[in-house]
Structures are given as structure tokens and as C-alpha cells.
Amino acid sequence: MSSFFSFSQLQILSFSNNVISVHLKAMYLLCIILMAFDPTEGQTAKLVINASRSSGMQIPDTFMGVFFEEINHAGAGGLWAELVNNRGFEAEGEKVPSSLHPWEVIGDKPAIVVSIDQTSVFQRNRNALRMEVHCDHSSSCLPDGVGISNPGFWGMNIEKGKKYKVVFYVRSTEGIDLKVSFVGTNGGKLASSEISGVGVNASTWRRVERVLEATETNHYSSLQITATGKGTVWLDQVSAMPLDTYKGHGFRMDLFQMVAELKPRVFRFPGGCYVEGNVLKNAFQWKQTVGPWENRRGHYGDIWDYWTDDGFGFFEGLQLAEDLNALPIWVFNNGISHSEQVNVSAISPFVQDALDGIEFAIGSPTSRWGSIRASMGHPQPFNLKYLAVGNEDCQNNLIPIYQGNYPVFYEAIKRVYPDIQIITNCDASKQPLTHPADLYDYHHYSLTANDMFHKAEDFDHASRTGPKAFVSEYALIKEDAGNGTLLAAVAEAGFLIGLEKNSDVVSMVNYAPLFVNTNDRKWTPDAIVFDSHQVYGIPSYWLIKLFKESSGATFLNSTLQTDSPTLAASAISWKSSVDGTSILRIKVANLDKKAVIIEISIEGLESSVSFSKLTKTVLTSSNPMDENSFSEPNKVVPKESLIQNAGKIINVHIDPVSVTSFDFNM
């Protein structure tokens, strides 16, 4: 509620004396006055900003970034637009017979018998599906035949007028005709294509590719491959991808756009705990994820408990960083998983693996690993400048092992690639490192909003010399955060404002995690929520957008005078890349349930400087625990308004539990 009432509010008192008495008018006026000066709005504060050219410090260009991990099905079926789940029938790994899940059989025995054997043409993933068809048009086959069906990742989004490329490998003992179709939840065909006489020689595999154009829309479709003639058919590596991925690079367009709108300057990948694995054989192994997708083994991500086909691999992570115009930060395994460790005496293969990975990313297209990158369509090197040696490994009983292994990686990499920036897992915010590093990794997940709001104070007393901090994972979690509340976003705003103030020692910042498929939440909250066809950002996502211009901006000296421990503010300035206009942005985070009247005073500007426009942007809602959803994706999003005739001193209203941004065009 505003602290002032307008003349228009008093006009309601002009009723005729025949309707309302003078005494009632007076009582009504008193009520309005009492409401206008609601005690919940009694707080005041003053923010003094020095906007002179000599004031402030440069925030690093790399300040705001994003972190991608294969968690919550963020990759395949998510940002990686593959529609088929378990496309190579490998989902049980070395177990034979492997699990068909989520494939289903169309038809009953004895008309069709389906099994898995290890006769695939691909040596690195030997499982293939064997389909024995014992019926035909004249003997108990279903009208559209028998076969197999894949529902994708909780439904395939097939849209009218769009095209989809279906690829699979097949061989058969007879010249059996097949049909590949997208089928809606009501059983209707959305698109289909017939494949005649798929084979005459059991030892010959054939690659089949079809582009299907949908005639109808169904967001929860499935892919079917069926036959109506007797014989035995083997199938392997069944893939379906929309043709409208970003630049044809395989990234789902709406999810890519959500990330791109954050304007990240750095891109950390592929994890996270995903890099470590619970056991080392299930850790992310980059060499198994490059080259043709058909030859990728895939692996069981035992930390997050699901199989991934590694369609989103090392190359795709580097490509995504490039497409986002962000610097890639590769996190690699240093011989440590959650339950197994390799000590320094046996670490050499892991060191060589890291060196080979660097060569893949930035080596000559004629080098051993650079040539594989070139064969994948990227002869030019990627812009890899940062490496993180492990993830969360310098803690508890792992510290001696990590500190024994780390120097071997550091020395080997610096010897060959002296300009590469190396990030240690050991935290140097409270005490100096015992080994060399260019940056140190800092993770923080708060359990309460108040703790999150103030956590950046850790860096107030951090050493101003030595390696800088990379805050590669942060978020408010548990009860205060829900699945992504306004309260969490405001708490994180206080944290980010604190990091801006300490950006002389904090170089990079990432929220975590980035994505979640709402059908299988392994972790919550997550910045971007999606299913087969929908997407929305939680309030924390919209908060990050309010900080995206901080990268490379000038942090201005300012003083906040307040008695409230839950009020934080900062000021930055930068020049617009569009028209060169100078912009001054003030951000105020108010975690309190009471509103604040804040006087903002801008000093140090030349007398000729005036404000051509003042835009006020507010992230708030009626309830601190409000969340966005598919039904209400914009329930908690920033709302803009213009303030006319702004001067160098203004008094502004700050809502309870809110983040407010003021942009001055100068």
C-alpha cells in the first residue's frame, strides 16, 4: 500500500448529504488516513551513490554465467532435442538381456516376440533389438501391424507442419516391409512413412532415414515401427529429432532461448556430481561421448539414477557454449568418485585423458584428437580457456587424495598449455591455498532465506591477493525455496548484490541447477522447468536476468543507510551495446515483510547530465511463497513502469519481499 493517498481517493467523499452524514464522512476520512500510514510501511532508508567517472571498480566480463549438468533429464529429451528414450537399447549397460524400458511391444505373443541380443553393427554398443513377426495380413496381425513403440521422455511433442528426422539401423532375414509413424495419444497417425523390403541378407545392416512432416499436433505422442509380414527384423540406434533445432546443432529451440536470454558469459559443464559418478566406471568419460552418435556407448548416471545415451557429450557442450557466446568451463574427473578414489601413484591415465580433452577442444585439426573434432564439423578450435579439476572433491576425508592428485594435473597442463586457467576445488575464501591455482571453486546451498541473503559476506574478509573465486553453484533450497519461490529469489538477490560488491575477488557466478523435466525431479528448485512442449522460469531465473548486465559493468561506490538487516542495494553503470547510451542501474533487495521508503541520492555527476528516462522494474508478488507454473508461468515475473521527471534525488517505494531495479538513461 502506498504511504500517500491522492485527491482521487478523496473524491468518494463528495456524496450528497442526503446519503451520508458529515460525521460518517469524517470517520471515513480518518480510516483512509490510518490506512495510508500503515505501520508496515514505517521503514525508511537512504542510498547515496557516487556516479563520478573515477568512482567504482570494473566487474569481470565473466561475472554472470550458467551451469549445465545432466540432472533432472536436462540433456536428452530436454535441451538436447532427441525424442527417443533408450535409442540404442543399451539402458541396462552390460546386463543381457537389456531393459527395453520405455519401449513397449505392439501386439501379443505368438504374433510377435521381442528380445535383445548383442549382434549390433556398432562395436561399442552391441545391443540390438530382435523382432520376430509370426503374423501377416491373413493371420492375426493388427490392422497397422505389430512392432515396437517409444513414448520418448514422457511424450514426444509433435506439431502440425513441423518436420522430424527419423533415423534407424535395420537388417532382416526376409524382405519385410516396415512403417515408421508418429502416433498421438488417441491412436491417430500424425505422420508416417513406409520402408519397403528392408533386407534380404541377415548379415547386412542398412541405415534408414526419413523426414516426416506432421499433419496434426499432439504433445504426448510416441514413435512406432511396425511390420505386417512374417520374418525376423533387427533394429538399432533409433533416433528422432525435430529439424528446427538451434542452427541445426540439436538444441531444443525454446530451451536454448531461455538460456540465451540470460546472456551468460561462461558456461560450466558437464557437472557437478555427474562428472564424478558414485563409482568411477559411471563417471562422465568424454572420449565415449565424441564422434558419430551411433558409436557412443552411453552410460548409467548412477548419481541421478538414469541412463543417458551421451547424445549431449563433450563436443555438444563446447558447441553450446559457442552458440551462447560464452566461454566454456570444462569440469573433468580427477580420479575421484563418491565411493572410489585413485591416488597419485596411479593418476597418470587421468592426467593424459585431461590433456587429450584439451587437444580435442583447441588442438590443430590435424592432431590426433583435434582431427576428431574437425570430423564432427568444427575444424576451428573452441575457445576453451578454463578447466576445473574435479567437482567438490577437496573436502572431508578426500582432501589428502585431492591435494595429492591436483598438483600433477596442474603441472602437466601448465607445461603444455600455460595460458589455460585452472580451477581448484579447494575453497580459499577463509584461508590461503596450499597449492597454485588461477581460481578456486566455491559452492553454497542455503537452507534458510536469511542465511542466503547474507552469505556473500564470506567474501568481505577474503584475501584480496591470490586466486579469485568462482561461485559455480549457489541456490536457496528446502522449505523456503519450495519449487522456486519469490522468497528464494529475493534471498538470492541479497547474495548476488554481495557478490557484486566483492567482484574484485569473485570472477564468475552460476546458479544451480539450470534445468528440470517436471516429470522426474531429482533436485529442486531449478531455474528452468519444462516438459515435452512447455517451459517457464522460476522467480530465481527472472532474478538472474536482472543481473545479466553486471558482467563487465562498473560497480559504483554507494552507501546504504538503514536499520534493516534485510535490505541490500547496489549500483552499476554501463554503455548500451545498441545505441551507446550510458545506463545507471540501481538494484534494491528487500527481504522484509514490511515495505520501505528509500531516498536515492546520486552524486558525482556533471551538472549537465540529466536523466532522459527512468525505468522501474519490480519482482514481487502477493505472497512470498508464490511460485510460477505451467498454468501460471508469469505469476512472479518482473514488471516494468516508467517514472517521469526523475531527478538526482528521488524518493521511492520498495515493496515487501521484492527486488526492485531502477534504470536511468543518461
XYZ file of C-alpha atoms in Angstrom:
666
model
C 0.000 0.000 0.000
C 1.291 3.478 -0.835
C 2.187 5.858 2.004
C 0.286 8.675 0.299
C -3.300 8.997 -0.872
C -4.388 11.041 -3.880
C -7.147 13.556 -4.446
C -8.982 10.914 -6.471
C -9.243 8.802 -3.318
C -10.969 11.672 -1.540
C -13.472 12.245 -4.302
C -15.556 9.402 -2.956
C -16.408 11.727 -0.027
C -18.417 14.037 -2.271
C -21.620 12.054 -1.838
C -24.753 14.079 -1.232
C -25.597 14.971 2.360
C -28.836 13.111 1.754
C -26.814 9.884 1.515
C -24.098 10.146 4.132
C -23.754 12.340 7.191
C -20.919 14.734 7.877
C -19.864 12.568 10.820
C -19.662 9.491 8.628
C -17.600 11.450 6.105
C -15.181 12.405 8.839
C -14.925 8.845 10.066
C -14.309 7.620 6.522
C -11.575 10.213 6.010
C -9.915 9.113 9.249
C -9.949 5.489 8.060
C -8.258 6.481 4.809
C -5.570 8.398 6.693
C -4.931 5.490 9.034
C -4.755 3.074 6.098
C -2.421 5.373 4.191
C 0.028 5.421 7.083
C 0.005 1.656 7.629
C 2.699 0.855 10.245
C 4.008 -1.917 8.000
C 5.396 0.860 5.784
C 7.212 2.707 8.533
C 10.765 1.829 7.414
C 12.937 4.413 5.727
C 16.409 4.238 4.227
C 18.822 6.358 2.264
C 21.099 5.264 -0.578
C 23.886 7.620 -1.632
C 25.613 6.735 -4.914
C 28.832 8.195 -6.253
C 28.388 8.097 -10.029
C 31.526 10.031 -10.940
C 33.746 8.573 -13.624
C 36.522 7.896 -11.121
C 34.225 6.018 -8.756
C 33.892 2.273 -8.526
C 35.562 -0.772 -9.983
C 35.230 -2.930 -13.047
C 33.174 -6.094 -12.582
C 34.778 -9.005 -14.505
C 33.415 -9.661 -18.005
C 32.889 -13.270 -16.933
C 30.740 -12.434 -13.905
C 27.347 -13.996 -14.736
C 27.269 -17.475 -16.262
C 25.288 -20.710 -16.329
C 25.986 -24.260 -15.231
C 24.726 -27.298 -17.140
C 24.574 -30.772 -15.650
C 22.839 -33.951 -16.827
C 20.427 -33.907 -13.891
C 16.615 -33.910 -13.976
C 16.837 -35.109 -17.634
C 18.307 -31.760 -18.624
C 20.122 -33.260 -21.626
C 18.493 -35.934 -23.790
C 14.794 -35.217 -24.044
C 15.463 -31.707 -22.737
C 17.925 -29.178 -24.103
C 19.276 -31.961 -26.316
C 16.241 -32.396 -28.559
C 16.418 -36.187 -29.038
C 12.875 -37.547 -28.826
C 13.664 -41.268 -28.434
C 14.410 -42.576 -24.965
C 16.898 -45.506 -24.883
C 17.523 -45.228 -28.608
C 20.220 -47.905 -28.680
C 18.526 -50.473 -26.404
C 21.527 -50.137 -24.083
C 19.785 -48.868 -20.965
C 20.930 -51.731 -18.758
C 24.510 -51.421 -19.905
C 26.383 -54.705 -19.645
C 23.347 -56.673 -18.494
C 21.914 -59.127 -21.051
C 19.109 -59.176 -21.835
C 18.932 -55.406 -21.516
C 15.880 -53.488 -20.410
C 13.526 -52.367 -23.158
C 12.158 -49.588 -20.977
C 10.468 -47.361 -22.026
C 9.937 -49.192 -25.325
C 6.697 -51.169 -25.499
C 5.661 -54.052 -27.734
C 2.712 -53.589 -30.088
C 0.927 -56.911 -30.360
C 0.887 -60.099 -28.310
C 2.604 -63.448 -28.476
C 2.680 -65.530 -30.600
C 2.110 -62.828 -33.252
C 5.319 -61.056 -32.185
C 8.271 -61.978 -29.980
C 10.756 -59.259 -28.997
C 14.157 -59.728 -27.360
C 17.599 -58.128 -27.184
C 20.785 -59.751 -28.415
C 24.315 -58.485 -28.988
C 24.539 -58.551 -32.759
C 24.679 -54.820 -33.469
C 26.916 -53.460 -36.184
C 28.259 -50.945 -33.632
C 31.114 -52.461 -31.672
C 30.945 -50.018 -28.759
C 27.266 -50.654 -28.099
C 26.450 -54.200 -29.096
C 22.809 -54.435 -28.036
C 20.235 -54.665 -30.817
C 16.529 -55.387 -30.744
C 15.355 -58.638 -32.364
C 11.727 -58.643 -33.525
C 10.225 -61.933 -34.711
C 6.986 -61.376 -36.626
C 4.827 -64.511 -36.847
C 1.751 -62.982 -38.419
C 0.798 -61.312 -41.668
C -2.273 -59.687 -43.186
C -4.013 -63.039 -43.356
C -3.099 -64.359 -39.916
C -3.893 -62.351 -36.805
C -1.745 -59.248 -37.370
C -3.175 -55.997 -36.101
C -4.544 -53.684 -38.825
C -1.413 -51.498 -38.700
C 0.914 -54.387 -37.968
C 2.904 -55.383 -34.899
C 6.131 -53.850 -33.666
C 7.532 -51.505 -31.045
C 6.622 -48.097 -29.675
C 8.658 -45.453 -27.816
C 6.986 -42.685 -25.751
C 10.134 -40.604 -25.525
C 10.648 -38.605 -22.360
C 7.083 -38.539 -21.035
C 5.709 -37.888 -24.503
C 7.061 -36.629 -27.819
C 5.994 -33.144 -28.870
C 4.835 -33.451 -32.477
C 3.401 -30.273 -34.004
C 1.428 -29.795 -37.195
C 3.508 -28.554 -40.118
C 6.856 -29.286 -38.462
C 9.379 -31.793 -39.793
C 11.210 -34.521 -37.891
C 14.157 -36.629 -38.978
C 13.878 -40.295 -38.042
C 16.983 -42.489 -38.372
C 17.411 -46.152 -37.539
C 19.523 -49.154 -38.498
C 17.865 -52.362 -39.615
C 18.523 -55.806 -41.039
C 16.205 -58.756 -41.638
C 16.056 -62.332 -42.840
C 13.350 -61.586 -45.386
C 12.286 -58.589 -47.413
C 9.874 -57.288 -44.776
C 8.042 -54.001 -45.242
C 8.121 -51.615 -42.276
C 6.207 -48.494 -41.355
C 7.544 -45.738 -39.113
C 4.945 -43.414 -37.594
C 4.315 -40.746 -35.027
C 1.132 -41.661 -33.193
C -0.964 -39.422 -30.943
C -2.398 -40.333 -27.574
C -5.716 -41.172 -29.255
C -4.025 -43.641 -31.605
C -4.243 -41.410 -34.660
C -1.328 -41.164 -37.083
C 0.361 -37.753 -37.078
C 2.947 -38.671 -39.717
C 4.188 -41.908 -41.243
C 6.429 -43.380 -43.915
C 6.759 -46.862 -45.389
C 10.074 -48.659 -45.869
C 9.953 -51.421 -48.449
C 11.915 -54.676 -48.275
C 14.314 -53.717 -45.532
C 16.739 -56.531 -46.172
C 17.494 -59.799 -47.919
C 20.685 -60.712 -46.092
C 20.821 -61.309 -42.350
C 24.423 -60.063 -42.147
C 23.803 -56.687 -43.791
C 22.721 -53.649 -41.818
C 21.000 -50.779 -43.599
C 20.711 -47.164 -42.438
C 17.218 -45.785 -42.922
C 16.473 -42.069 -42.782
C 13.092 -40.428 -43.252
C 11.842 -36.884 -42.752
C 8.264 -36.924 -41.507
C 6.015 -33.851 -41.644
C 3.258 -33.819 -39.046
C -0.328 -33.310 -40.178
C -1.662 -32.860 -36.653
C -0.400 -31.761 -33.230
C -0.079 -33.945 -30.164
C 2.271 -33.019 -27.319
C 2.487 -36.527 -25.860
C 2.994 -38.675 -28.942
C 5.036 -41.831 -29.472
C 7.163 -43.272 -32.260
C 6.146 -46.629 -33.715
C 7.958 -49.042 -36.020
C 5.622 -51.794 -37.273
C 5.552 -54.697 -39.729
C 2.783 -56.770 -41.303
C 4.839 -59.547 -42.892
C 6.401 -62.635 -41.386
C 10.109 -62.718 -40.686
C 12.791 -61.549 -38.260
C 13.949 -57.940 -38.056
C 16.802 -56.411 -36.045
C 16.696 -52.719 -35.126
C 19.298 -50.457 -33.526
C 20.082 -46.783 -32.862
C 16.604 -45.391 -33.416
C 16.635 -41.585 -33.316
C 14.039 -38.884 -33.919
C 14.932 -35.197 -33.880
C 12.990 -32.059 -34.853
C 14.585 -30.223 -37.760
C 14.129 -26.803 -36.153
C 16.841 -27.100 -33.514
C 19.080 -24.089 -32.938
C 21.310 -23.711 -36.026
C 20.750 -27.421 -36.638
C 23.029 -28.146 -33.682
C 20.474 -30.304 -31.874
C 19.414 -27.876 -29.133
C 15.686 -27.560 -28.448
C 14.809 -24.051 -29.564
C 12.644 -22.824 -26.681
C 15.008 -24.167 -24.011
C 18.047 -22.746 -25.796
C 16.343 -19.363 -25.991
C 15.636 -19.390 -22.256
C 19.347 -19.824 -21.569
C 20.425 -17.338 -24.244
C 18.229 -14.630 -22.694
C 20.394 -14.794 -19.575
C 23.372 -13.660 -21.700
C 25.809 -15.947 -19.871
C 29.483 -15.089 -20.211
C 30.717 -18.501 -19.014
C 29.257 -21.997 -19.384
C 30.273 -24.668 -16.868
C 29.685 -28.293 -17.900
C 29.069 -31.285 -17.758
C 28.702 -31.299 -13.915
C 28.536 -31.451 -10.978
C 28.331 -34.815 -9.346
C 27.615 -36.231 -12.809
C 31.337 -35.823 -13.527
C 32.300 -37.920 -10.517
C 29.798 -40.766 -10.522
C 29.098 -42.875 -7.480
C 31.676 -45.294 -8.917
C 34.334 -44.347 -11.439
C 33.016 -46.536 -14.262
C 29.833 -44.428 -14.219
C 31.647 -41.100 -14.242
C 31.382 -38.910 -17.346
C 34.083 -40.091 -19.768
C 34.451 -37.557 -22.534
C 36.081 -39.917 -25.051
C 32.954 -42.087 -25.009
C 30.825 -39.062 -25.972
C 32.510 -37.818 -29.156
C 32.377 -38.970 -32.743
C 29.239 -40.267 -34.521
C 26.291 -40.565 -32.160
C 25.643 -44.137 -33.277
C 29.004 -45.214 -31.834
C 28.534 -43.596 -28.435
C 28.257 -46.175 -25.709
C 26.063 -44.199 -23.338
C 26.293 -44.751 -19.613
C 24.303 -45.066 -16.431
C 24.376 -41.835 -14.465
C 24.335 -43.530 -11.084
C 24.287 -40.270 -9.122
C 20.946 -39.202 -10.604
C 19.767 -42.746 -11.321
C 19.013 -42.820 -15.040
C 20.609 -43.894 -18.291
C 21.931 -41.336 -20.759
C 22.828 -42.099 -24.357
C 25.508 -39.356 -24.317
C 23.958 -37.554 -27.272
C 24.850 -34.399 -25.365
C 28.543 -35.053 -24.984
C 31.808 -33.154 -24.752
C 31.543 -31.737 -28.271
C 27.941 -30.620 -27.741
C 28.873 -28.825 -24.521
C 31.622 -26.914 -26.300
C 29.277 -26.156 -29.203
C 26.560 -24.911 -26.862
C 28.998 -22.559 -25.138
C 29.991 -21.174 -28.526
C 26.359 -20.744 -29.580
C 25.680 -18.862 -26.334
C 28.751 -16.670 -26.900
C 30.027 -17.889 -23.534
C 33.430 -19.192 -22.506
C 33.308 -22.947 -21.785
C 34.492 -24.192 -18.402
C 35.196 -27.905 -18.636
C 34.942 -29.877 -15.398
C 36.786 -33.207 -15.631
C 37.208 -36.184 -13.337
C 40.475 -36.222 -11.373
C 40.359 -39.836 -10.231
C 37.719 -39.341 -7.541
C 34.137 -40.621 -7.425
C 31.734 -40.619 -4.488
C 32.885 -44.067 -3.375
C 36.183 -44.761 -5.192
C 39.440 -42.857 -5.442
C 42.650 -43.211 -7.401
C 45.711 -41.940 -5.565
C 48.642 -40.120 -7.081
C 50.631 -43.280 -7.879
C 48.009 -44.354 -10.435
C 46.750 -40.966 -11.646
C 48.717 -40.763 -14.922
C 45.902 -42.117 -17.195
C 43.516 -39.477 -15.833
C 46.079 -36.740 -16.472
C 46.583 -37.914 -20.047
C 42.823 -38.053 -20.518
C 42.584 -34.385 -19.498
C 45.404 -33.415 -21.876
C 43.693 -35.308 -24.703
C 40.461 -33.475 -23.930
C 42.184 -30.114 -24.230
C 43.661 -31.216 -27.553
C 40.181 -32.216 -28.742
C 38.867 -28.755 -27.850
C 41.670 -26.482 -29.063
C 44.181 -28.670 -30.918
C 45.065 -28.478 -34.584
C 42.566 -30.191 -36.903
C 45.463 -32.423 -37.940
C 46.252 -33.536 -34.378
C 45.028 -36.901 -33.103
C 42.082 -35.577 -31.082
C 41.644 -32.301 -32.926
C 41.030 -34.288 -36.100
C 38.028 -35.974 -34.450
C 36.628 -32.541 -33.594
C 37.174 -31.495 -37.202
C 35.421 -34.619 -38.467
C 32.403 -33.575 -36.398
C 32.155 -30.338 -38.373
C 34.256 -27.940 -36.297
C 37.793 -27.652 -37.715
C 38.398 -24.369 -35.869
C 39.348 -24.735 -32.197
C 36.833 -23.934 -29.497
C 37.613 -21.066 -27.128
C 38.498 -23.232 -24.116
C 40.281 -21.133 -21.500
C 39.126 -22.608 -18.184
C 39.417 -26.071 -16.640
C 38.084 -27.270 -13.306
C 39.989 -30.167 -11.764
C 37.130 -32.195 -10.271
C 33.919 -31.243 -8.515
C 33.528 -30.797 -4.741
C 36.448 -33.162 -4.119
C 38.555 -31.034 -1.759
C 36.512 -31.726 1.349
C 36.308 -34.048 4.341
C 38.337 -37.257 4.020
C 39.042 -36.616 0.324
C 41.281 -33.615 0.976
C 44.581 -35.591 1.149
C 43.774 -37.502 -2.048
C 42.671 -34.388 -3.925
C 45.647 -32.337 -2.789
C 47.909 -35.191 -3.831
C 46.380 -35.550 -7.305
C 45.749 -31.885 -8.111
C 49.385 -30.726 -8.478
C 50.060 -33.471 -11.027
C 47.214 -32.170 -13.216
C 48.223 -28.552 -12.689
C 51.862 -29.052 -13.639
C 51.118 -31.294 -16.649
C 48.517 -28.910 -18.093
C 50.520 -25.728 -17.485
C 53.569 -27.332 -19.097
C 51.719 -27.781 -22.401
C 49.036 -25.085 -22.125
C 50.407 -22.276 -19.926
C 47.532 -19.896 -20.721
C 44.788 -22.261 -19.583
C 43.186 -21.063 -16.328
C 42.959 -23.895 -13.780
C 40.294 -24.012 -11.070
C 40.846 -25.885 -7.826
C 38.051 -27.401 -5.717
C 39.684 -26.122 -2.522
C 37.975 -23.056 -1.009
C 40.254 -20.064 -0.389
C 37.599 -17.647 0.895
C 38.706 -18.134 4.515
C 42.302 -19.336 4.321
C 45.029 -19.385 1.656
C 45.523 -22.350 -0.665
C 48.434 -24.701 -0.203
C 48.837 -25.185 -3.963
C 48.849 -22.961 -7.070
C 45.600 -22.156 -8.882
C 44.134 -19.434 -11.068
C 40.698 -19.631 -9.455
C 39.051 -21.555 -6.646
C 35.609 -23.150 -6.705
C 33.007 -22.076 -4.153
C 29.612 -23.801 -3.751
C 26.832 -22.730 -1.437
C 23.297 -24.021 -0.923
C 21.478 -22.219 1.890
C 18.677 -23.820 3.905
C 17.090 -20.530 5.015
C 16.328 -17.297 3.214
C 18.108 -15.192 5.812
C 21.326 -17.205 5.507
C 21.243 -16.941 1.713
C 20.686 -13.175 1.836
C 23.845 -12.615 3.885
C 26.102 -15.420 2.645
C 28.130 -13.226 0.293
C 29.599 -11.596 3.399
C 32.022 -14.553 3.372
C 33.954 -12.624 0.739
C 34.073 -9.353 2.693
C 37.093 -10.728 4.543
C 38.574 -12.885 1.770
C 42.151 -12.214 0.738
C 42.466 -9.556 -1.981
C 45.554 -11.301 -3.357
C 45.913 -14.722 -4.927
C 43.354 -16.653 -6.965
C 39.837 -15.317 -7.477
C 36.614 -17.119 -6.587
C 34.340 -18.965 -8.999
C 30.932 -19.286 -7.326
C 29.965 -22.138 -9.600
C 26.903 -23.368 -7.695
C 24.564 -21.408 -5.460
C 20.860 -21.532 -4.568
C 18.398 -21.435 -1.713
C 16.938 -24.923 -1.190
C 14.491 -26.773 1.070
C 11.399 -25.275 2.710
C 11.911 -21.559 1.984
C 12.664 -22.358 -1.660
C 9.867 -24.831 -2.461
C 9.965 -25.496 -6.192
C 11.084 -21.937 -6.797
C 9.542 -19.213 -4.619
C 9.650 -15.443 -4.691
C 11.246 -15.605 -1.239
C 14.130 -17.654 -2.630
C 14.731 -15.187 -5.444
C 14.830 -12.210 -3.072
C 17.206 -14.033 -0.736
C 19.468 -14.818 -3.702
C 19.307 -11.170 -4.761
C 20.931 -10.189 -1.474
C 23.607 -12.803 -2.153
C 24.270 -11.538 -5.689
C 24.421 -7.912 -4.568
C 27.029 -9.010 -2.034
C 28.981 -10.761 -4.787
C 28.859 -7.614 -6.935
C 30.376 -5.677 -4.042
C 33.108 -8.305 -3.816
C 33.655 -8.677 -7.549
C 37.288 -7.729 -7.083
C 37.695 -11.260 -5.686
C 34.703 -13.019 -7.299
C 35.177 -13.569 -11.021
C 32.249 -15.811 -12.001
C 28.827 -16.802 -10.651
C 26.441 -19.660 -11.624
C 23.024 -20.629 -10.268
C 22.418 -24.382 -9.996
C 20.798 -26.480 -11.299
C 19.742 -24.990 -14.631
C 17.020 -27.395 -15.894
C 14.391 -29.847 -14.647
C 11.926 -32.027 -16.516
C 8.897 -31.733 -14.269
C 8.180 -35.464 -14.691
C 11.312 -36.550 -12.798
C 12.655 -34.033 -10.311
C 15.958 -35.295 -8.947
C 16.715 -31.897 -7.398
C 14.666 -28.812 -6.666
C 14.436 -25.924 -7.225
C 15.790 -25.469 -10.766
C 15.944 -22.270 -12.795
C 14.075 -23.553 -15.873
C 11.198 -26.035 -15.736
C 9.989 -27.904 -18.826
C 8.089 -30.895 -20.154
C 7.683 -32.178 -23.705
C 6.396 -28.854 -25.059
C 6.214 -26.211 -22.305
C 8.747 -24.175 -20.372
C 8.824 -21.485 -17.711
C 11.379 -19.796 -15.484
C 11.093 -19.786 -11.705
C 11.459 -16.410 -9.913
C 15.200 -17.094 -9.488
C 15.502 -17.301 -13.283
C 13.973 -13.849 -13.631
C 16.254 -12.570 -10.911
C 19.312 -13.707 -12.868
C 18.038 -11.700 -15.842
C 18.132 -8.577 -13.664
C 21.859 -9.198 -13.099
C 22.883 -10.138 -16.650
C 24.221 -6.629 -17.417
C 26.518 -6.792 -14.383
C 29.164 -8.649 -16.416
C 31.751 -6.071 -17.426
C 29.842 -3.156 -15.856
C 31.308 -0.616 -13.446
C 30.352 -1.183 -9.818
C 29.737 2.250 -8.295
C 30.615 3.169 -4.729
C 27.483 3.624 -2.661
C 26.384 3.874 0.966
C 23.126 2.395 2.252
C 21.900 3.981 5.465
C 19.311 1.706 7.073
C 18.449 -0.041 10.304
C 17.178 -3.077 8.424
C 19.480 -6.129 8.201
C 17.363 -7.460 5.330
C 17.815 -4.568 2.907
C 20.619 -4.579 0.323
C 21.403 -2.305 -2.607
C 23.990 -1.798 -5.322
C 24.586 0.460 -8.297
C 26.300 -0.280 -11.608
C 26.763 1.593 -14.872
C 27.476 0.550 -18.445
C 27.057 1.685 -22.026
C 24.329 0.161 -24.147
C 25.653 -2.004 -26.976
C 22.685 -0.861 -29.077
C 22.987 2.932 -29.089
C 25.911 3.727 -26.773
C 23.653 5.295 -24.164
C 25.064 5.364 -20.643
C 22.849 3.467 -18.215
C 22.920 3.545 -14.433
C 21.144 0.676 -12.691
C 20.268 0.578 -9.006
C 19.081 -2.707 -7.508
C 17.373 -2.950 -4.120
C 16.503 -6.255 -2.440
C 14.080 -6.174 0.475
C 13.678 -9.491 2.301
C 11.480 -7.968 4.996
C 7.686 -8.311 5.082
C 7.480 -4.523 5.523
C 7.790 -2.013 2.737
C 10.485 0.664 2.708
C 10.603 4.271 1.563
C 14.116 4.825 0.281
C 15.700 8.120 -0.693
C 18.156 7.663 -3.534
C 20.739 10.392 -3.994
C 23.080 10.324 -6.998
C 26.232 12.355 -6.589
C 29.292 12.991 -8.699
C 27.521 13.639 -11.988
C 28.328 16.684 -14.080
C 25.707 19.403 -13.801
C 24.819 18.982 -17.483
C 23.855 15.342 -17.026
C 20.119 14.697 -16.963
C 18.033 11.547 -16.980
C 16.112 11.024 -20.215
C 14.216 8.035 -18.855
C 13.842 6.148 -15.591
C 12.536 2.600 -15.783
C 11.421 0.849 -12.624
C 11.342 -2.959 -12.652
C 9.880 -4.888 -9.726
C 9.996 -8.616 -8.976
C 7.394 -9.323 -6.286
C 4.051 -10.973 -5.597
C 1.254 -11.004 -3.030
C 2.739 -13.982 -1.172
C 6.469 -14.624 -0.576
C 5.889 -18.337 -1.248
C 4.323 -17.744 -4.665
C 5.751 -19.864 -7.493
C 5.385 -19.972 -11.255
C 3.857 -22.976 -13.005
C 2.733 -24.169 -16.424
C -0.745 -22.828 -15.665
C 0.649 -19.513 -14.360
C 4.118 -19.098 -15.903
C 4.110 -15.329 -15.310
C 2.752 -15.229 -11.782
C 6.091 -13.963 -10.434
C 7.968 -12.079 -13.141
C 9.494 -8.598 -13.295
C 7.064 -5.807 -14.139
C 8.249 -2.539 -15.668
C 6.950 1.012 -15.348
C 8.240 4.481 -16.216
C 8.900 7.208 -13.677
C 8.555 10.671 -15.159
C 10.638 13.741 -14.260
C 13.243 11.818 -12.286
C 15.934 13.895 -10.638
C 19.235 13.179 -8.960
C 17.370 12.773 -5.678
C 14.237 10.636 -5.642
C 12.078 9.012 -3.008
C 10.812 5.592 -3.979
C 8.618 2.899 -2.513
C 10.149 -0.585 -2.156
C 7.622 -3.400 -1.795
C 7.874 -6.055 0.908
C 9.796 -9.174 -0.161
C 10.846 -7.752 -3.507
C 13.701 -6.940 -5.828
C 13.471 -3.526 -7.478
C 15.670 -2.242 -10.270
C 15.894 1.388 -11.394
C 17.471 2.072 -14.795
C 18.499 5.671 -15.517
C 19.309 6.552 -19.146
C 21.848 9.365 -19.096
